[in-house]
JSON list of N, CA and C in Angstrom, two decimals:
[
{"chain": "W", "resi": 136, "resn": "LEU", "atom": "N", "xyz": [-9.89, 4.88, 14.01]},
{"chain": "W", "resi": 136, "resn": "LEU", "atom": "CA", "xyz": [-10.28, 4.62, 12.64]},
{"chain": "W", "resi": 136, "resn": "LEU", "atom": "C", "xyz": [-11.69, 5.22, 12.40]},
{"chain": "W", "resi": 137, "resn": "ASN", "atom": "N", "xyz": [-11.97, 5.56, 11.18]},
{"chain": "W", "resi": 137, "resn": "ASN", "atom": "CA", "xyz": [-13.22, 6.02, 10.75]},
{"chain": "W", "resi": 137, "resn": "ASN", "atom": "C", "xyz": [-13.73, 7.18, 11.62]},
{"chain": "W", "resi": 138, "resn": "MET", "atom": "N", "xyz": [-12.84, 8.08, 11.96]},
{"chain": "W", "resi": 138, "resn": "MET", "atom": "CA", "xyz": [-13.12, 9.21, 12.82]},
{"chain": "W", "resi": 138, "resn": "MET", "atom": "C", "xyz": [-13.88, 10.34, 11.98]},
{"chain": "W", "resi": 139, "resn": "LEU", "atom": "N", "xyz": [-13.84, 10.28, 10.70]},
{"chain": "W", "resi": 139, "resn": "LEU", "atom": "CA", "xyz": [-14.47, 11.32, 9.88]},
{"chain": "W", "resi": 139, "resn": "LEU", "atom": "C", "xyz": [-15.90, 11.02, 9.54]},
{"chain": "W", "resi": 140, "resn": "ALA", "atom": "N", "xyz": [-16.34, 9.80, 9.78]},
{"chain": "W", "resi": 140, "resn": "ALA", "atom": "CA", "xyz": [-17.70, 9.47, 9.48]},
{"chain": "W", "resi": 140, "resn": "ALA", "atom": "C", "xyz": [-18.56, 9.55, 10.76]},
{"chain": "W", "resi": 141, "resn": "SER", "atom": "N", "xyz": [-19.81, 9.82, 10.55]},
{"chain": "W", "resi": 141, "resn": "SER", "atom": "CA", "xyz": [-20.77, 9.75, 11.69]},
{"chain": "W", "resi": 141, "resn": "SER", "atom": "C", "xyz": [-20.94, 8.43, 12.17]},
{"chain": "W", "resi": 142, "resn": "PRO", "atom": "N", "xyz": [-21.34, 8.27, 13.51]},
{"chain": "W", "resi": 142, "resn": "PRO", "atom": "CA", "xyz": [-21.49, 6.93, 13.98]},
{"chain": "W", "resi": 142, "resn": "PRO", "atom": "C", "xyz": [-22.70, 6.15, 13.36]},
{"chain": "W", "resi": 143, "resn": "LYS", "atom": "N", "xyz": [-23.62, 6.94, 12.75]},
{"chain": "W", "resi": 143, "resn": "LYS", "atom": "CA", "xyz": [-24.80, 6.28, 12.09]},
{"chain": "W", "resi": 143, "resn": "LYS", "atom": "C", "xyz": [-24.47, 5.88, 10.69]},
{"chain": "W", "resi": 144, "resn": "ALA", "atom": "N", "xyz": [-23.26, 6.06, 10.29]},
{"chain": "W", "resi": 144, "resn": "ALA", "atom": "CA", "xyz": [-22.92, 5.84, 8.82]},
{"chain": "W", "resi": 144, "resn": "ALA", "atom": "C", "xyz": [-23.25, 4.43, 8.35]},
{"chain": "W", "resi": 145, "resn": "THR", "atom": "N", "xyz": [-23.24, 3.48, 9.26]},
{"chain": "W", "resi": 145, "resn": "THR", "atom": "CA", "xyz": [-23.56, 2.09, 8.87]},
{"chain": "W", "resi": 145, "resn": "THR", "atom": "C", "xyz": [-25.06, 1.76, 9.00]},
{"chain": "W", "resi": 146, "resn": "ASP", "atom": "N", "xyz": [-25.81, 2.67, 9.52]},
{"chain": "W", "resi": 146, "resn": "ASP", "atom": "CA", "xyz": [-27.27, 2.47, 9.78]},
{"chain": "W", "resi": 146, "resn": "ASP", "atom": "C", "xyz": [-28.15, 3.40, 8.89]},
{"chain": "W", "resi": 147, "resn": "GLY", "atom": "N", "xyz": [-27.50, 4.26, 8.22]},
{"chain": "W", "resi": 147, "resn": "GLY", "atom": "CA", "xyz": [-28.29, 5.28, 7.41]},
{"chain": "W", "resi": 147, "resn": "GLY", "atom": "C", "xyz": [-28.99, 4.73, 6.14]},
{"chain": "W", "resi": 148, "resn": "PRO", "atom": "N", "xyz": [-29.76, 5.53, 5.50]},
{"chain": "W", "resi": 148, "resn": "PRO", "atom": "CA", "xyz": [-30.51, 5.10, 4.35]},
{"chain": "W", "resi": 148, "resn": "PRO", "atom": "C", "xyz": [-29.58, 4.72, 3.13]},
{"chain": "W", "resi": 149, "resn": "PHE", "atom": "N", "xyz": [-28.39, 5.16, 3.17]},
{"chain": "W", "resi": 149, "resn": "PHE", "atom": "CA", "xyz": [-27.56, 4.83, 2.00]},
{"chain": "W", "resi": 149, "resn": "PHE", "atom": "C", "xyz": [-26.49, 3.74, 2.30]},
{"chain": "W", "resi": 150, "resn": "ALA", "atom": "N", "xyz": [-26.52, 3.29, 3.56]},
{"chain": "W", "resi": 150, "resn": "ALA", "atom": "CA", "xyz": [-25.56, 2.23, 4.00]},
{"chain": "W", "resi": 150, "resn": "ALA", "atom": "C", "xyz": [-25.65, 0.94, 3.11]},
{"chain": "W", "resi": 151, "resn": "ALA", "atom": "N", "xyz": [-26.78, 0.46, 2.94]},
{"chain": "W", "resi": 151, "resn": "ALA", "atom": "CA", "xyz": [-26.93, -0.80, 2.07]},
{"chain": "W", "resi": 151, "resn": "ALA", "atom": "C", "xyz": [-26.52, -0.54, 0.66]},
{"chain": "W", "resi": 152, "resn": "PRO", "atom": "N", "xyz": [-26.95, 0.46, 0.02]},
{"chain": "W", "resi": 152, "resn": "PRO", "atom": "CA", "xyz": [-26.52, 0.68, -1.37]},
{"chain": "W", "resi": 152, "resn": "PRO", "atom": "C", "xyz": [-24.99, 0.91, -1.55]},
{"chain": "W", "resi": 153, "resn": "ILE", "atom": "N", "xyz": [-24.41, 1.65, -0.59]},
{"chain": "W", "resi": 153, "resn": "ILE", "atom": "CA", "xyz": [-22.95, 1.89, -0.58]},
{"chain": "W", "resi": 153, "resn": "ILE", "atom": "C", "xyz": [-22.18, 0.59, -0.43]},
{"chain": "W", "resi": 154, "resn": "ARG", "atom": "N", "xyz": [-22.67, -0.20, 0.63]},
{"chain": "W", "resi": 154, "resn": "ARG", "atom": "CA", "xyz": [-22.02, -1.56, 0.85]},
{"chain": "W", "resi": 154, "resn": "ARG", "atom": "C", "xyz": [-22.17, -2.42, -0.34]},
{"chain": "W", "resi": 155, "resn": "SER", "atom": "N", "xyz": [-23.33, -2.33, -0.98]},
{"chain": "W", "resi": 155, "resn": "SER", "atom": "CA", "xyz": [-23.48, -3.16, -2.26]},
{"chain": "W", "resi": 155, "resn": "SER", "atom": "C", "xyz": [-22.57, -2.73, -3.36]},
{"chain": "W", "resi": 156, "resn": "ALA", "atom": "N", "xyz": [-22.42, -1.45, -3.48]},
{"chain": "W", "resi": 156, "resn": "ALA", "atom": "CA", "xyz": [-21.48, -0.94, -4.58]},
{"chain": "W", "resi": 156, "resn": "ALA", "atom": "C", "xyz": [-20.09, -1.41, -4.33]},
{"chain": "W", "resi": 157, "resn": "PHE", "atom": "N", "xyz": [-19.66, -1.34, -3.03]},
{"chain": "W", "resi": 157, "resn": "PHE", "atom": "CA", "xyz": [-18.35, -1.76, -2.77]},
{"chain": "W", "resi": 157, "resn": "PHE", "atom": "C", "xyz": [-18.15, -3.25, -3.01]},
{"chain": "W", "resi": 158, "resn": "GLU", "atom": "N", "xyz": [-19.10, -4.02, -2.57]},
{"chain": "W", "resi": 158, "resn": "GLU", "atom": "CA", "xyz": [-19.06, -5.51, -2.79]},
{"chain": "W", "resi": 158, "resn": "GLU", "atom": "C", "xyz": [-19.06, -5.80, -4.24]},
{"chain": "W", "resi": 159, "resn": "ILE", "atom": "N", "xyz": [-19.84, -5.14, -5.04]},
{"chain": "W", "resi": 159, "resn": "ILE", "atom": "CA", "xyz": [-19.76, -5.37, -6.54]},
{"chain": "W", "resi": 159, "resn": "ILE", "atom": "C", "xyz": [-18.40, -5.11, -7.11]},
{"chain": "W", "resi": 160, "resn": "LEU", "atom": "N", "xyz": [-17.78, -3.98, -6.75]},
{"chain": "W", "resi": 160, "resn": "LEU", "atom": "CA", "xyz": [-16.52, -3.51, -7.20]},
{"chain": "W", "resi": 160, "resn": "LEU", "atom": "C", "xyz": [-15.41, -4.64, -6.77]},
{"chain": "W", "resi": 161, "resn": "ILE", "atom": "N", "xyz": [-15.54, -5.06, -5.56]},
{"chain": "W", "resi": 161, "resn": "ILE", "atom": "CA", "xyz": [-14.60, -5.99, -4.96]},
{"chain": "W", "resi": 161, "resn": "ILE", "atom": "C", "xyz": [-14.74, -7.35, -5.66]},
{"chain": "W", "resi": 162, "resn": "ALA", "atom": "N", "xyz": [-15.99, -7.78, -5.93]},
{"chain": "W", "resi": 162, "resn": "ALA", "atom": "CA", "xyz": [-16.21, -9.04, -6.63]},
{"chain": "W", "resi": 162, "resn": "ALA", "atom": "C", "xyz": [-15.62, -9.02, -8.02]},
{"chain": "W", "resi": 163, "resn": "GLY", "atom": "N", "xyz": [-15.89, -7.82, -8.72]},
{"chain": "W", "resi": 163, "resn": "GLY", "atom": "CA", "xyz": [-15.35, -7.74, -10.04]},
{"chain": "W", "resi": 163, "resn": "GLY", "atom": "C", "xyz": [-13.89, -7.78, -10.07]},
{"chain": "W", "resi": 164, "resn": "PHE", "atom": "N", "xyz": [-13.19, -7.04, -9.29]},
{"chain": "W", "resi": 164, "resn": "PHE", "atom": "CA", "xyz": [-11.73, -7.06, -9.27]},
{"chain": "W", "resi": 164, "resn": "PHE", "atom": "C", "xyz": [-11.25, -8.45, -8.80]},
{"chain": "W", "resi": 165, "resn": "ALA", "atom": "N", "xyz": [-11.86, -9.04, -7.90]},
{"chain": "W", "resi": 165, "resn": "ALA", "atom": "CA", "xyz": [-11.49, -10.43, -7.40]},
{"chain": "W", "resi": 165, "resn": "ALA", "atom": "C", "xyz": [-11.62, -11.42, -8.54]},
{"chain": "W", "resi": 166, "resn": "ARG", "atom": "N", "xyz": [-12.66, -11.30, -9.31]},
{"chain": "W", "resi": 166, "resn": "ARG", "atom": "CA", "xyz": [-12.92, -12.18, -10.40]},
{"chain": "W", "resi": 166, "resn": "ARG", "atom": "C", "xyz": [-11.78, -12.15, -11.42]},
{"chain": "W", "resi": 167, "resn": "LEU", "atom": "N", "xyz": [-11.31, -10.92, -11.72]},
{"chain": "W", "resi": 167, "resn": "LEU", "atom": "CA", "xyz": [-10.19, -10.69, -12.58]},
{"chain": "W", "resi": 167, "resn": "LEU", "atom": "C", "xyz": [-8.88, -11.32, -12.06]},
{"chain": "W", "resi": 168, "resn": "ALA", "atom": "N", "xyz": [-8.71, -11.14, -10.73]},
{"chain": "W", "resi": 168, "resn": "ALA", "atom": "CA", "xyz": [-7.51, -11.66, -10.15]},
{"chain": "W", "resi": 168, "resn": "ALA", "atom": "C", "xyz": [-7.58, -13.21, -10.14]},
{"chain": "W", "resi": 169, "resn": "ARG", "atom": "N", "xyz": [-8.72, -13.79, -9.86]},
{"chain": "W", "resi": 169, "resn": "ARG", "atom": "CA", "xyz": [-8.90, -15.30, -9.97]},
{"chain": "W", "resi": 169, "resn": "ARG", "atom": "C", "xyz": [-8.58, -15.78, -11.33]},
{"chain": "W", "resi": 170, "resn": "GLU", "atom": "N", "xyz": [-9.07, -15.03, -12.33]},
{"chain": "W", "resi": 170, "resn": "GLU", "atom": "CA", "xyz": [-8.85, -15.45, -13.75]},
{"chain": "W", "resi": 170, "resn": "GLU", "atom": "C", "xyz": [-7.34, -15.34, -14.09]},
{"chain": "W", "resi": 171, "resn": "ALA", "atom": "N", "xyz": [-6.62, -14.48, -13.41]},
{"chain": "W", "resi": 171, "resn": "ALA", "atom": "CA", "xyz": [-5.24, -14.42, -13.63]},
{"chain": "W", "resi": 171, "resn": "ALA", "atom": "C", "xyz": [-4.42, -15.42, -12.78]},
{"chain": "W", "resi": 172, "resn": "GLY", "atom": "N", "xyz": [-5.01, -16.20, -12.08]},
{"chain": "W", "resi": 172, "resn": "GLY", "atom": "CA", "xyz": [-4.50, -17.30, -11.26]},
{"chain": "W", "resi": 172, "resn": "GLY", "atom": "C", "xyz": [-4.24, -17.12, -9.84]},
{"chain": "W", "resi": 173, "resn": "ALA", "atom": "N", "xyz": [-4.80, -16.06, -9.25]},
{"chain": "W", "resi": 173, "resn": "ALA", "atom": "CA", "xyz": [-4.69, -15.84, -7.77]},
{"chain": "W", "resi": 173, "resn": "ALA", "atom": "C", "xyz": [-5.66, -16.74, -7.00]},
{"chain": "W", "resi": 174, "resn": "SER", "atom": "N", "xyz": [-5.24, -17.12, -5.80]},
{"chain": "W", "resi": 174, "resn": "SER", "atom": "CA", "xyz": [-6.13, -17.94, -4.94]},
{"chain": "W", "resi": 174, "resn": "SER", "atom": "C", "xyz": [-7.29, -17.03, -4.67]},
{"chain": "W", "resi": 175, "resn": "GLN", "atom": "N", "xyz": [-8.36, -17.67, -4.10]},
{"chain": "W", "resi": 175, "resn": "GLN", "atom": "CA", "xyz": [-9.55, -16.96, -3.65]},
{"chain": "W", "resi": 175, "resn": "GLN", "atom": "C", "xyz": [-9.14, -15.88, -2.65]},
{"chain": "W", "resi": 176, "resn": "ARG", "atom": "N", "xyz": [-8.37, -16.22, -1.66]},
{"chain": "W", "resi": 176, "resn": "ARG", "atom": "CA", "xyz": [-8.08, -15.36, -0.62]},
{"chain": "W", "resi": 176, "resn": "ARG", "atom": "C", "xyz": [-7.16, -14.20, -1.08]},
{"chain": "W", "resi": 177, "resn": "ALA", "atom": "N", "xyz": [-6.17, -14.51, -1.89]},
{"chain": "W", "resi": 177, "resn": "ALA", "atom": "CA", "xyz": [-5.28, -13.44, -2.41]},
{"chain": "W", "resi": 177, "resn": "ALA", "atom": "C", "xyz": [-6.10, -12.58, -3.40]},
{"chain": "W", "resi": 178, "resn": "ALA", "atom": "N", "xyz": [-6.95, -13.09, -4.11]},
{"chain": "W", "resi": 178, "resn": "ALA", "atom": "CA", "xyz": [-7.84, -12.33, -5.02]},
{"chain": "W", "resi": 178, "resn": "ALA", "atom": "C", "xyz": [-8.68, -11.26, -4.29]},
{"chain": "W", "resi": 179, "resn": "ARG", "atom": "N", "xyz": [-9.31, -11.79, -3.19]},
{"chain": "W", "resi": 179, "resn": "ARG", "atom": "CA", "xyz": [-10.07, -10.87, -2.41]},
{"chain": "W", "resi": 179, "resn": "ARG", "atom": "C", "xyz": [-9.20, -9.74, -1.82]},
{"chain": "W", "resi": 180, "resn": "ARG", "atom": "N", "xyz": [-8.03, -10.06, -1.31]},
{"chain": "W", "resi": 180, "resn": "ARG", "atom": "CA", "xyz": [-7.23, -9.04, -0.71]},
{"chain": "W", "resi": 180, "resn": "ARG", "atom": "C", "xyz": [-6.71, -8.03, -1.82]},
{"chain": "W", "resi": 181, "resn": "ARG", "atom": "N", "xyz": [-6.39, -8.45, -2.94]},
{"chain": "W", "resi": 181, "resn": "ARG", "atom": "CA", "xyz": [-6.03, -7.63, -3.98]},
{"chain": "W", "resi": 181, "resn": "ARG", "atom": "C", "xyz": [-7.21, -6.69, -4.44]},
{"chain": "W", "resi": 182, "resn": "ALA", "atom": "N", "xyz": [-8.37, -7.38, -4.49]},
{"chain": "W", "resi": 182, "resn": "ALA", "atom": "CA", "xyz": [-9.54, -6.57, -4.87]},
{"chain": "W", "resi": 182, "resn": "ALA", "atom": "C", "xyz": [-9.86, -5.46, -3.84]},
{"chain": "W", "resi": 183, "resn": "GLU", "atom": "N", "xyz": [-9.81, -5.83, -2.49]},
{"chain": "W", "resi": 183, "resn": "GLU", "atom": "CA", "xyz": [-10.07, -4.83, -1.48]},
{"chain": "W", "resi": 183, "resn": "GLU", "atom": "C", "xyz": [-9.08, -3.68, -1.54]},
{"chain": "W", "resi": 184, "resn": "THR", "atom": "N", "xyz": [-7.72, -4.04, -1.76]},
{"chain": "W", "resi": 184, "resn": "THR", "atom": "CA", "xyz": [-6.71, -3.08, -1.92]},
{"chain": "W", "resi": 184, "resn": "THR", "atom": "C", "xyz": [-7.00, -2.19, -3.06]},
{"chain": "W", "resi": 185, "resn": "ALA", "atom": "N", "xyz": [-7.39, -2.75, -4.12]},
{"chain": "W", "resi": 185, "resn": "ALA", "atom": "CA", "xyz": [-7.59, -1.88, -5.32]},
{"chain": "W", "resi": 185, "resn": "ALA", "atom": "C", "xyz": [-8.77, -0.93, -5.12]},
{"chain": "W", "resi": 186, "resn": "VAL", "atom": "N", "xyz": [-9.86, -1.37, -4.42]},
{"chain": "W", "resi": 186, "resn": "VAL", "atom": "CA", "xyz": [-11.02, -0.49, -4.19]},
{"chain": "W", "resi": 186, "resn": "VAL", "atom": "C", "xyz": [-10.66, 0.59, -3.20]},
{"chain": "W", "resi": 187, "resn": "ALA", "atom": "N", "xyz": [-9.88, 0.26, -2.22]},
{"chain": "W", "resi": 187, "resn": "ALA", "atom": "CA", "xyz": [-9.44, 1.32, -1.30]},
{"chain": "W", "resi": 187, "resn": "ALA", "atom": "C", "xyz": [-8.52, 2.34, -1.93]},
{"chain": "W", "resi": 188, "resn": "LEU", "atom": "N", "xyz": [-7.62, 1.94, -2.87]},
{"chain": "W", "resi": 188, "resn": "LEU", "atom": "CA", "xyz": [-6.81, 2.78, -3.56]},
{"chain": "W", "resi": 188, "resn": "LEU", "atom": "C", "xyz": [-7.63, 3.65, -4.53]},
{"chain": "W", "resi": 189, "resn": "LEU", "atom": "N", "xyz": [-8.54, 3.00, -5.20]},
{"chain": "W", "resi": 189, "resn": "LEU", "atom": "CA", "xyz": [-9.47, 3.64, -6.12]},
{"chain": "W", "resi": 189, "resn": "LEU", "atom": "C", "xyz": [-10.24, 4.82, -5.47]},
{"chain": "W", "resi": 190, "resn": "GLN", "atom": "N", "xyz": [-10.78, 4.50, -4.27]},
{"chain": "W", "resi": 190, "resn": "GLN", "atom": "CA", "xyz": [-11.58, 5.52, -3.55]},
{"chain": "W", "resi": 190, "resn": "GLN", "atom": "C", "xyz": [-10.63, 6.69, -3.00]},
{"chain": "W", "resi": 191, "resn": "GLY", "atom": "N", "xyz": [-9.49, 6.22, -2.49]},
{"chain": "W", "resi": 191, "resn": "GLY", "atom": "CA", "xyz": [-8.53, 7.23, -1.91]},
{"chain": "W", "resi": 191, "resn": "GLY", "atom": "C", "xyz": [-8.01, 8.12, -3.07]},
{"chain": "W", "resi": 192, "resn": "ASN", "atom": "N", "xyz": [-7.76, 7.58, -4.24]},
{"chain": "W", "resi": 192, "resn": "ASN", "atom": "CA", "xyz": [-7.28, 8.43, -5.35]},
{"chain": "W", "resi": 192, "resn": "ASN", "atom": "C", "xyz": [-8.28, 9.33, -5.93]},
{"chain": "W", "resi": 193, "resn": "LEU", "atom": "N", "xyz": [-9.49, 8.95, -5.93]},
{"chain": "W", "resi": 193, "resn": "LEU", "atom": "CA", "xyz": [-10.61, 9.72, -6.37]},
{"chain": "W", "resi": 193, "resn": "LEU", "atom": "C", "xyz": [-10.73, 10.96, -5.36]},
{"chain": "W", "resi": 194, "resn": "VAL", "atom": "N", "xyz": [-10.66, 10.70, -4.06]},
{"chain": "W", "resi": 194, "resn": "VAL", "atom": "CA", "xyz": [-10.75, 11.80, -3.01]},
{"chain": "W", "resi": 194, "resn": "VAL", "atom": "C", "xyz": [-9.46, 12.69, -3.19]},
{"chain": "W", "resi": 195, "resn": "LEU", "atom": "N", "xyz": [-8.31, 12.11, -3.37]},
{"chain": "W", "resi": 195, "resn": "LEU", "atom": "CA", "xyz": [-7.12, 12.90, -3.48]},
{"chain": "W", "resi": 195, "resn": "LEU", "atom": "C", "xyz": [-7.13, 13.80, -4.70]},
{"chain": "W", "resi": 196, "resn": "ALA", "atom": "N", "xyz": [-7.56, 13.24, -5.84]},
{"chain": "W", "resi": 196, "resn": "ALA", "atom": "CA", "xyz": [-7.55, 14.02, -7.08]},
{"chain": "W", "resi": 196, "resn": "ALA", "atom": "C", "xyz": [-8.57, 15.12, -6.94]},
{"chain": "W", "resi": 197, "resn": "ARG", "atom": "N", "xyz": [-9.70, 14.85, -6.31]},
{"chain": "W", "resi": 197, "resn": "ARG", "atom": "CA", "xyz": [-10.70, 15.94, -6.16]},
{"chain": "W", "resi": 197, "resn": "ARG", "atom": "C", "xyz": [-10.24, 16.99, -5.24]},
{"chain": "W", "resi": 198, "resn": "GLY", "atom": "N", "xyz": [-9.69, 16.52, -4.14]},
{"chain": "W", "resi": 198, "resn": "GLY", "atom": "CA", "xyz": [-9.16, 17.53, -3.12]},
{"chain": "W", "resi": 198, "resn": "GLY", "atom": "C", "xyz": [-8.06, 18.41, -3.72]},
{"chain": "W", "resi": 199, "resn": "LEU", "atom": "N", "xyz": [-7.18, 17.81, -4.51]},
{"chain": "W", "resi": 199, "resn": "LEU", "atom": "CA", "xyz": [-6.05, 18.61, -5.13]},
{"chain": "W", "resi": 199, "resn": "LEU", "atom": "C", "xyz": [-6.45, 19.40, -6.34]},
{"chain": "W", "resi": 200, "resn": "GLY", "atom": "N", "xyz": [-7.62, 19.02, -6.93]},
{"chain": "W", "resi": 200, "resn": "GLY", "atom": "CA", "xyz": [-8.02, 19.62, -8.18]},
{"chain": "W", "resi": 200, "resn": "GLY", "atom": "C", "xyz": [-7.12, 19.19, -9.35]},
{"chain": "W", "resi": 201, "resn": "ASP", "atom": "N", "xyz": [-6.64, 17.98, -9.26]},
{"chain": "W", "resi": 201, "resn": "ASP", "atom": "CA", "xyz": [-5.61, 17.39, -10.18]},
{"chain": "W", "resi": 201, "resn": "ASP", "atom": "C", "xyz": [-5.90, 15.91, -10.41]},
{"chain": "W", "resi": 202, "resn": "GLU", "atom": "N", "xyz": [-6.19, 15.59, -11.64]},
{"chain": "W", "resi": 202, "resn": "GLU", "atom": "CA", "xyz": [-6.57, 14.16, -11.96]},
{"chain": "W", "resi": 202, "resn": "GLU", "atom": "C", "xyz": [-5.26, 13.25, -12.10]},
{"chain": "W", "resi": 203, "resn": "ARG", "atom": "N", "xyz": [-4.13, 13.77, -12.00]},
{"chain": "W", "resi": 203, "resn": "ARG", "atom": "CA", "xyz": [-2.92, 12.91, -12.21]},
{"chain": "W", "resi": 203, "resn": "ARG", "atom": "C", "xyz": [-2.81, 11.81, -11.14]},
{"chain": "W", "resi": 204, "resn": "PRO", "atom": "N", "xyz": [-3.16, 12.07, -9.86]},
{"chain": "W", "resi": 204, "resn": "PRO", "atom": "CA", "xyz": [-2.99, 10.84, -8.94]},
{"chain": "W", "resi": 204, "resn": "PRO", "atom": "C", "xyz": [-4.01, 9.79, -9.35]},
{"chain": "W", "resi": 205, "resn": "PHE", "atom": "N", "xyz": [-5.11, 10.04, -9.78]},
{"chain": "W", "resi": 205, "resn": "PHE", "atom": "CA", "xyz": [-6.15, 9.00, -10.27]},
{"chain": "W", "resi": 205, "resn": "PHE", "atom": "C", "xyz": [-5.63, 8.40, -11.52]},
{"chain": "W", "resi": 206, "resn": "GLU", "atom": "N", "xyz": [-5.07, 9.10, -12.41]},
{"chain": "W", "resi": 206, "resn": "GLU", "atom": "CA", "xyz": [-4.57, 8.57, -13.69]},
{"chain": "W", "resi": 206, "resn": "GLU", "atom": "C", "xyz": [-3.38, 7.62, -13.36]},
{"chain": "W", "resi": 207, "resn": "ARG", "atom": "N", "xyz": [-2.55, 8.01, -12.46]},
{"chain": "W", "resi": 207, "resn": "ARG", "atom": "CA", "xyz": [-1.40, 7.08, -12.12]},
{"chain": "W", "resi": 207, "resn": "ARG", "atom": "C", "xyz": [-2.00, 5.82, -11.46]},
{"chain": "W", "resi": 208, "resn": "PHE", "atom": "N", "xyz": [-3.01, 5.96, -10.67]},
{"chain": "W", "resi": 208, "resn": "PHE", "atom": "CA", "xyz": [-3.64, 4.76, -10.07]},
{"chain": "W", "resi": 208, "resn": "PHE", "atom": "C", "xyz": [-4.09, 3.83, -11.21]},
{"chain": "W", "resi": 209, "resn": "LEU", "atom": "N", "xyz": [-4.80, 4.43, -12.20]},
{"chain": "W", "resi": 209, "resn": "LEU", "atom": "CA", "xyz": [-5.34, 3.56, -13.24]},
{"chain": "W", "resi": 209, "resn": "LEU", "atom": "C", "xyz": [-4.25, 2.84, -13.99]},
{"chain": "W", "resi": 210, "resn": "GLY", "atom": "N", "xyz": [-3.10, 3.54, -14.13]},
{"chain": "W", "resi": 210, "resn": "GLY", "atom": "CA", "xyz": [-1.95, 2.84, -14.80]},
{"chain": "W", "resi": 210, "resn": "GLY", "atom": "C", "xyz": [-1.40, 1.71, -14.01]},
{"chain": "W", "resi": 211, "resn": "GLU", "atom": "N", "xyz": [-1.48, 1.73, -12.68]},
{"chain": "W", "resi": 211, "resn": "GLU", "atom": "CA", "xyz": [-0.97, 0.79, -11.75]},
{"chain": "W", "resi": 211, "resn": "GLU", "atom": "C", "xyz": [-1.98, -0.33, -11.46]},
{"chain": "W", "resi": 212, "resn": "LEU", "atom": "N", "xyz": [-3.28, -0.14, -11.79]},
{"chain": "W", "resi": 212, "resn": "LEU", "atom": "CA", "xyz": [-4.31, -1.07, -11.38]},
{"chain": "W", "resi": 212, "resn": "LEU", "atom": "C", "xyz": [-4.08, -2.54, -11.94]},
{"chain": "W", "resi": 213, "resn": "PRO", "atom": "N", "xyz": [-3.71, -2.66, -13.24]},
{"chain": "W", "resi": 213, "resn": "PRO", "atom": "CA", "xyz": [-3.46, -4.04, -13.69]},
{"chain": "W", "resi": 213, "resn": "PRO", "atom": "C", "xyz": [-2.35, -4.77, -12.80]},
{"chain": "W", "resi": 214, "resn": "ARG", "atom": "N", "xyz": [-1.29, -4.07, -12.48]},
{"chain": "W", "resi": 214, "resn": "ARG", "atom": "CA", "xyz": [-0.33, -4.72, -11.61]},
{"chain": "W", "resi": 214, "resn": "ARG", "atom": "C", "xyz": [-0.86, -5.03, -10.25]},
{"chain": "W", "resi": 215, "resn": "LEU", "atom": "N", "xyz": [-1.68, -4.32, -9.73]},
{"chain": "W", "resi": 215, "resn": "LEU", "atom": "CA", "xyz": [-2.29, -4.57, -8.39]},
{"chain": "W", "resi": 215, "resn": "LEU", "atom": "C", "xyz": [-3.18, -5.77, -8.44]},
{"chain": "W", "resi": 216, "resn": "ILE", "atom": "N", "xyz": [-3.92, -5.94, -9.47]},
{"chain": "W", "resi": 216, "resn": "ILE", "atom": "CA", "xyz": [-4.94, -6.96, -9.53]},
{"chain": "W", "resi": 216, "resn": "ILE", "atom": "C", "xyz": [-4.40, -8.23, -10.08]},
{"chain": "W", "resi": 217, "resn": "LEU", "atom": "N", "xyz": [-3.58, -8.15, -11.11]},
{"chain": "W", "resi": 217, "resn": "LEU", "atom": "CA", "xyz": [-3.16, -9.49, -11.86]},
{"chain": "W", "resi": 217, "resn": "LEU", "atom": "C", "xyz": [-1.91, -9.95, -11.38]}
]
């Protein structure tokens, strides 16, 4: 796992801001899931999955030069969270 990142990725100057950005995204998605009735644990899992898919689809869309994977993800996002 994590073979594409340098070993110092968790210690570098951007580690804390990146971690913070992910936590903010996860917290926001989890809050939406909780408001929709999910338990705290389920909401966190849904939020983490959503953020992972968000990031993956951004990378995929950029790598393919095609926004459609990301657009499909956006269409599926409510079902993933709620």
